[in-house]
PDB file of C-alpha atoms in Angstrom:
ATOM      1  CA  MET A   1       0.000   0.000   0.000  1.00  0.00           C
ATOM      2  CA  ILE A   2       1.228   3.508  -0.883  1.00  0.00           C
ATOM      3  CA  THR A   3       1.291   6.007   1.968  1.00  0.00           C
ATOM      4  CA  LEU A   4       2.279   9.643   2.170  1.00  0.00           C
ATOM      5  CA  THR A   5       5.876   8.674   2.978  1.00  0.00           C
ATOM      6  CA  ASP A   6       6.134   6.876  -0.405  1.00  0.00           C
ATOM      7  CA  ILE A   7       5.330  10.055  -2.345  1.00  0.00           C
ATOM      8  CA  ILE A   8       8.508  11.856  -3.372  1.00  0.00           C
ATOM      9  CA  ARG A   9       8.661  15.616  -2.974  1.00  0.00           C
ATOM     10  CA  ASP A  10       9.432  18.524  -5.247  1.00  0.00           C
ATOM     11  CA  GLY A  11      13.156  18.630  -6.000  1.00  0.00           C
ATOM     12  CA  HIS A  12      13.523  14.846  -6.362  1.00  0.00           C
ATOM     13  CA  PRO A  13      15.159  14.125  -9.764  1.00  0.00           C
ATOM     14  CA  THR A  14      12.544  11.504 -10.783  1.00  0.00           C
ATOM     15  CA  LEU A  15       9.892  14.240 -10.929  1.00  0.00           C
ATOM     16  CA  ARG A  16      11.841  15.965 -13.715  1.00  0.00           C
ATOM     17  CA  LYS A  17      12.493  12.882 -15.880  1.00  0.00           C
ATOM     18  CA  LYS A  18      10.457  11.800 -18.878  1.00  0.00           C
ATOM     19  CA  ALA A  19       8.932   8.465 -17.832  1.00  0.00           C
ATOM     20  CA  ASP A  20       9.423   5.272 -19.849  1.00  0.00           C
ATOM     21  CA  GLU A  21       6.697   3.560 -21.872  1.00  0.00           C
ATOM     22  CA  LEU A  22       5.383   0.311 -20.438  1.00  0.00           C
ATOM     23  CA  HIS A  23       5.213  -2.945 -22.418  1.00  0.00           C
ATOM     24  CA  PHE A  24       2.529  -5.602 -22.137  1.00  0.00           C
ATOM     25  CA  PRO A  25       1.970  -7.922 -20.471  1.00  0.00           C
ATOM     26  CA  LEU A  26       2.779  -5.955 -17.336  1.00  0.00           C
ATOM     27  CA  SER A  27       4.992  -7.569 -14.717  1.00  0.00           C
ATOM     28  CA  GLU A  28       3.565  -8.523 -11.310  1.00  0.00           C
ATOM     29  CA  GLN A  29       5.307  -5.468  -9.830  1.00  0.00           C
ATOM     30  CA  GLN A  30       3.787  -3.164 -12.455  1.00  0.00           C
ATOM     31  CA  LEU A  31       0.309  -4.629 -11.883  1.00  0.00           C
ATOM     32  CA  GLN A  32       0.759  -4.087  -8.146  1.00  0.00           C
ATOM     33  CA  LEU A  33       1.850  -0.498  -8.754  1.00  0.00           C
ATOM     34  CA  ALA A  34      -1.288   0.138 -10.846  1.00  0.00           C
ATOM     35  CA  SER A  35      -3.470  -1.282  -8.091  1.00  0.00           C
ATOM     36  CA  ASP A  36      -1.643   0.714  -5.406  1.00  0.00           C
ATOM     37  CA  LEU A  37      -2.025   4.014  -7.297  1.00  0.00           C
ATOM     38  CA  VAL A  38      -5.795   3.546  -7.640  1.00  0.00           C
ATOM     39  CA  THR A  39      -6.100   2.390  -4.024  1.00  0.00           C
ATOM     40  CA  TYR A  40      -4.265   5.469  -2.756  1.00  0.00           C
ATOM     41  CA  VAL A  41      -6.534   8.000  -4.488  1.00  0.00           C
ATOM     42  CA  LYS A  42      -9.684   6.124  -3.452  1.00  0.00           C
ATOM     43  CA  MET A  43      -8.646   5.684   0.190  1.00  0.00           C
ATOM     44  CA  SER A  44      -7.270   9.221   0.465  1.00  0.00           C
ATOM     45  CA  GLN A  45     -10.738  10.636  -0.244  1.00  0.00           C
ATOM     46  CA  ASP A  46     -12.346   8.679   2.579  1.00  0.00           C
ATOM     47  CA  PRO A  47     -11.848  10.857   5.703  1.00  0.00           C
ATOM     48  CA  VAL A  48     -11.724   7.859   8.067  1.00  0.00           C
ATOM     49  CA  LEU A  49      -9.229   5.861   5.975  1.00  0.00           C
ATOM     50  CA  ALA A  50      -7.167   8.961   5.195  1.00  0.00           C
ATOM     51  CA  GLU A  51      -6.733   9.710   8.875  1.00  0.00           C
ATOM     52  CA  GLU A  52      -6.141   6.084   9.819  1.00  0.00           C
ATOM     53  CA  HIS A  53      -3.387   5.638   7.205  1.00  0.00           C
ATOM     54  CA  ASN A  54      -2.076   9.246   7.206  1.00  0.00           C
ATOM     55  CA  LEU A  55      -3.022   9.888   3.567  1.00  0.00           C
ATOM     56  CA  ARG A  56      -3.192  13.352   2.045  1.00  0.00           C
ATOM     57  CA  PRO A  57      -6.349  13.596  -0.085  1.00  0.00           C
ATOM     58  CA  GLY A  58      -5.787  13.477  -3.839  1.00  0.00           C
ATOM     59  CA  ILE A  59      -7.730  12.878  -7.061  1.00  0.00           C
ATOM     60  CA  GLY A  60      -4.748  11.651  -9.053  1.00  0.00           C
ATOM     61  CA  LEU A  61      -1.381  10.030  -8.534  1.00  0.00           C
ATOM     62  CA  ALA A  62       1.291   9.276 -11.128  1.00  0.00           C
ATOM     63  CA  ALA A  63       3.900   6.515 -10.932  1.00  0.00           C
ATOM     64  CA  PRO A  64       6.798   9.034 -11.004  1.00  0.00           C
ATOM     65  CA  GLN A  65       5.403  10.549  -7.789  1.00  0.00           C
ATOM     66  CA  VAL A  66       6.207   7.273  -6.024  1.00  0.00           C
ATOM     67  CA  ASN A  67       9.645   7.101  -7.689  1.00  0.00           C
ATOM     68  CA  HIS A  68       8.692   4.739 -10.554  1.00  0.00           C
ATOM     69  CA  SER A  69       9.584   6.475 -13.803  1.00  0.00           C
ATOM     70  CA  VAL A  70       6.968   4.723 -15.974  1.00  0.00           C
ATOM     71  CA  ARG A  71       4.019   6.093 -17.949  1.00  0.00           C
ATOM     72  CA  MET A  72       1.161   5.229 -15.613  1.00  0.00           C
ATOM     73  CA  PHE A  73      -1.236   7.208 -13.438  1.00  0.00           C
ATOM     74  CA  ALA A  74      -4.533   6.819 -11.595  1.00  0.00           C
ATOM     75  CA  LEU A  75      -7.497   9.176 -11.365  1.00  0.00           C
ATOM     76  CA  HIS A  76     -10.453   8.922  -8.991  1.00  0.00           C
ATOM     77  CA  LEU A  77     -12.947  11.776  -9.068  1.00  0.00           C
ATOM     78  CA  THR A  78     -16.617  12.487  -9.478  1.00  0.00           C
ATOM     79  CA  GLU A  79     -17.847  15.425 -11.541  1.00  0.00           C
ATOM     80  CA  ASN A  80     -21.484  16.083 -12.432  1.00  0.00           C
ATOM     81  CA  ASP A  81     -22.378  12.784 -10.723  1.00  0.00           C
ATOM     82  CA  GLU A  82     -20.094  10.864 -13.113  1.00  0.00           C
ATOM     83  CA  LEU A  83     -17.276   8.844 -11.575  1.00  0.00           C
ATOM     84  CA  LEU A  84     -13.935   8.531 -13.333  1.00  0.00           C
ATOM     85  CA  SER A  85     -11.871   5.938 -11.485  1.00  0.00           C
ATOM     86  CA  ARG A  86      -9.203   4.068 -13.400  1.00  0.00           C
ATOM     87  CA  ILE A  87      -5.602   3.541 -14.294  1.00  0.00           C
ATOM     88  CA  PHE A  88      -4.126   5.101 -17.444  1.00  0.00           C
ATOM     89  CA  ILE A  89      -1.088   3.386 -18.980  1.00  0.00           C
ATOM     90  CA  ASN A  90       0.948   4.945 -21.825  1.00  0.00           C
ATOM     91  CA  PRO A  91      -1.663   7.735 -22.132  1.00  0.00           C
ATOM     92  CA  LYS A  92      -1.710  10.168 -25.043  1.00  0.00           C
ATOM     93  CA  ILE A  93      -3.617  13.344 -25.787  1.00  0.00           C
ATOM     94  CA  LYS A  94      -4.840  12.764 -29.349  1.00  0.00           C
ATOM     95  CA  SER A  95      -6.429  16.194 -29.850  1.00  0.00           C
ATOM     96  CA  HIS A  96      -7.357  19.243 -27.823  1.00  0.00           C
ATOM     97  CA  SER A  97      -9.396  22.403 -28.011  1.00  0.00           C
ATOM     98  CA  VAL A  98      -7.881  25.772 -28.803  1.00  0.00           C
ATOM     99  CA  GLU A  99      -9.900  27.104 -25.883  1.00  0.00           C
ATOM    100  CA  LYS A 100      -8.231  26.904 -22.466  1.00  0.00           C
ATOM    101  CA  THR A 101      -9.468  26.512 -18.917  1.00  0.00           C
ATOM    102  CA  TYR A 102      -7.992  26.861 -15.445  1.00  0.00           C
ATOM    103  CA  ILE A 103      -9.073  26.248 -11.862  1.00  0.00           C
ATOM    104  CA  THR A 104      -9.808  29.667 -10.372  1.00  0.00           C
ATOM    105  CA  THR A 105      -8.245  28.681  -7.025  1.00  0.00           C
ATOM    106  CA  GLY A 106      -5.139  27.148  -8.637  1.00  0.00           C
ATOM    107  CA  GLU A 107      -3.829  23.590  -8.548  1.00  0.00           C
ATOM    108  CA  GLY A 108      -2.116  21.553  -5.860  1.00  0.00           C
ATOM    109  CA  CYS A 109       0.088  18.490  -5.981  1.00  0.00           C
ATOM    110  CA  LEU A 110       0.793  15.640  -3.591  1.00  0.00           C
ATOM    111  CA  SER A 111       4.507  16.092  -4.351  1.00  0.00           C
ATOM    112  CA  VAL A 112       4.457  19.812  -3.498  1.00  0.00           C
ATOM    113  CA  ASP A 113       4.054  20.616   0.186  1.00  0.00           C
ATOM    114  CA  GLU A 114       3.646  24.387  -0.066  1.00  0.00           C
ATOM    115  CA  ASP A 115       0.806  26.303  -1.707  1.00  0.00           C
ATOM    116  CA  ILE A 116       1.907  27.825  -4.999  1.00  0.00           C
ATOM    117  CA  GLU A 117      -0.531  30.484  -6.117  1.00  0.00           C
ATOM    118  CA  GLY A 118      -1.394  31.243  -9.709  1.00  0.00           C
ATOM    119  CA  LEU A 119      -3.486  30.172 -12.672  1.00  0.00           C
ATOM    120  CA  VAL A 120      -2.486  26.991 -14.491  1.00  0.00           C
ATOM    121  CA  PRO A 121      -3.741  27.113 -18.107  1.00  0.00           C
ATOM    122  CA  ARG A 122      -4.993  23.776 -19.460  1.00  0.00           C
ATOM    123  CA  TYR A 123      -6.854  22.724 -22.597  1.00  0.00           C
ATOM    124  CA  ALA A 124     -10.606  23.016 -22.022  1.00  0.00           C
ATOM    125  CA  ARG A 125     -11.372  19.759 -23.875  1.00  0.00           C
ATOM    126  CA  ILE A 126      -9.143  16.821 -24.764  1.00  0.00           C
ATOM    127  CA  SER A 127      -9.490  13.506 -26.570  1.00  0.00           C
ATOM    128  CA  ILE A 128      -7.224  10.875 -25.106  1.00  0.00           C
ATOM    129  CA  SER A 129      -6.201   7.266 -25.537  1.00  0.00           C
ATOM    130  CA  ALA A 130      -4.547   4.948 -23.036  1.00  0.00           C
ATOM    131  CA  PHE A 131      -4.307   1.299 -22.031  1.00  0.00           C
ATOM    132  CA  ASP A 132      -5.714  -0.521 -19.022  1.00  0.00           C
ATOM    133  CA  GLU A 133      -3.762  -3.074 -16.955  1.00  0.00           C
ATOM    134  CA  THR A 134      -4.583  -5.877 -19.405  1.00  0.00           C
ATOM    135  CA  GLY A 135      -3.221  -3.975 -22.399  1.00  0.00           C
ATOM    136  CA  LYS A 136      -6.646  -3.081 -23.797  1.00  0.00           C
ATOM    137  CA  GLU A 137      -6.666   0.349 -25.436  1.00  0.00           C
ATOM    138  CA  PHE A 138      -9.484   2.791 -24.703  1.00  0.00           C
ATOM    139  CA  SER A 139     -10.359   6.351 -25.715  1.00  0.00           C
ATOM    140  CA  MET A 140     -12.210   9.129 -23.914  1.00  0.00           C
ATOM    141  CA  ARG A 141     -13.161  12.760 -24.263  1.00  0.00           C
ATOM    142  CA  LEU A 142     -12.553  14.768 -21.115  1.00  0.00           C
ATOM    143  CA  LYS A 143     -13.352  18.293 -19.996  1.00  0.00           C
ATOM    144  CA  GLY A 144     -13.779  20.177 -16.731  1.00  0.00           C
ATOM    145  CA  LEU A 145     -11.999  18.811 -13.681  1.00  0.00           C
ATOM    146  CA  LYS A 146     -11.488  15.406 -15.340  1.00  0.00           C
ATOM    147  CA  GLY A 147      -9.640  16.998 -18.254  1.00  0.00           C
ATOM    148  CA  ILE A 148      -7.595  19.231 -15.947  1.00  0.00           C
ATOM    149  CA  ALA A 149      -6.625  16.317 -13.677  1.00  0.00           C
ATOM    150  CA  PHE A 150      -5.654  14.168 -16.684  1.00  0.00           C
ATOM    151  CA  GLN A 151      -3.368  16.928 -17.996  1.00  0.00           C
ATOM    152  CA  HIS A 152      -1.834  17.456 -14.536  1.00  0.00           C
ATOM    153  CA  GLU A 153      -0.962  13.740 -14.272  1.00  0.00           C
ATOM    154  CA  MET A 154       0.199  13.593 -17.898  1.00  0.00           C
ATOM    155  CA  ASP A 155       2.647  16.392 -17.055  1.00  0.00           C
ATOM    156  CA  HIS A 156       4.136  14.196 -14.316  1.00  0.00           C
ATOM    157  CA  LEU A 157       4.970  11.600 -16.981  1.00  0.00           C
ATOM    158  CA  ASN A 158       6.873  14.267 -18.910  1.00  0.00           C
ATOM    159  CA  GLY A 159       8.832  15.763 -16.004  1.00  0.00           C
ATOM    160  CA  ILE A 160       6.638  18.872 -15.813  1.00  0.00           C
ATOM    161  CA  MET A 161       5.243  20.336 -12.588  1.00  0.00           C
ATOM    162  CA  PHE A 162       1.965  22.286 -12.506  1.00  0.00           C
ATOM    163  CA  TYR A 163       3.694  25.501 -11.452  1.00  0.00           C
ATOM    164  CA  ASP A 164       5.804  25.444 -14.652  1.00  0.00           C
ATOM    165  CA  HIS A 165       2.639  26.680 -16.415  1.00  0.00           C
ATOM    166  CA  ILE A 166       2.086  29.667 -14.088  1.00  0.00           C
ATOM    167  CA  ASN A 167       2.990  33.122 -15.412  1.00  0.00           C
ATOM    168  CA  GLN A 168       6.006  33.973 -13.232  1.00  0.00           C
ATOM    169  CA  GLU A 169       5.676  37.774 -13.635  1.00  0.00           C
ATOM    170  CA  ASN A 170       1.937  37.839 -12.938  1.00  0.00           C
ATOM    171  CA  PRO A 171       0.587  34.553 -11.473  1.00  0.00           C
ATOM    172  CA  TYR A 172      -3.030  35.696 -11.842  1.00  0.00           C
ATOM    173  CA  ALA A 173      -2.694  37.185 -15.340  1.00  0.00           C
ATOM    174  CA  SER A 174      -5.793  36.552 -17.417  1.00  0.00           C
ATOM    175  CA  VAL A 175      -5.633  33.481 -19.642  1.00  0.00           C
ATOM    176  CA  PRO A 176      -6.675  34.436 -23.200  1.00  0.00           C
ATOM    177  CA  ASN A 177      -9.470  32.430 -24.868  1.00  0.00           C
ATOM    178  CA  SER A 178     -10.385  30.565 -21.690  1.00  0.00           C
ATOM    179  CA  ILE A 179     -13.297  29.570 -19.504  1.00  0.00           C
ATOM    180  CA  PRO A 180     -12.523  29.498 -15.768  1.00  0.00           C
ATOM    181  CA  TYR A 181     -13.353  26.318 -13.880  1.00  0.00           C
ATOM    182  CA  GLU A 182     -14.976  26.946 -10.502  1.00  0.00           C
ATOM    183  CA  ARG A 183     -14.815  24.188  -7.913  1.00  0.00           C
ATOM    184  CA  HIS A 184     -18.295  23.382  -6.635  1.00  0.00           C
ATOM    185  CA  SER A 185     -17.618  21.298  -3.557  1.00  0.00           C
ATOM    186  CA  ALA A 186     -14.999  20.568  -0.949  1.00  0.00           C
ATOM    187  CA  LYS A 187     -14.603  17.094  -2.522  1.00  0.00           C
ATOM    188  CA  GLU A 188     -13.236  18.773  -5.673  1.00  0.00           C
ATOM    189  CA  ASN A 189     -10.701  20.703  -3.595  1.00  0.00           C
ATOM    190  CA  LEU A 190      -8.211  17.871  -3.751  1.00  0.00           C
ATOM    191  CA  GLU A 191      -4.739  17.538  -5.147  1.00  0.00           C
ATOM    192  CA  SER A 192      -3.181  15.320  -7.755  1.00  0.00           C
TER     193      SER A 192
END
């Protein structure tokens, strides 16, 4: 089981490396890692389990964040009463909107302990493809918090941190051609 102590922090070299593609069939260790990533994000959102196991709440967790430089991440979040809970292996963004979006309160990250203020521009809509643990390919269209979280985790696979996208001179500078994303509940106020 992954706990908070397994999550590496900002400054660790693995967070700045481009992660390696995975090959199927996955090894037992890789299958366990996939399971552990999903388990962490699910358990971290349950207040009782989070306290019991000392888990910081999160909606996404990428393999590089637990010092495994492979192209795999988990998401677990509900938006508009639709649950997205799965592992993404060798994910790709196939296409994206010109229009951007950003979370009005900024983004957080399980690998970053301090609050870093500023707007993080993301594509408003994306079409993606990825593989599940069995090697079966799937495609999805994502927008809103799901699309933002996917892009945040995808960045981890490419050695990019969310704050790399923030305008350093003016962290709250307006984002041209964008629609702001407002969080609607405390449950959405989680990190990835």
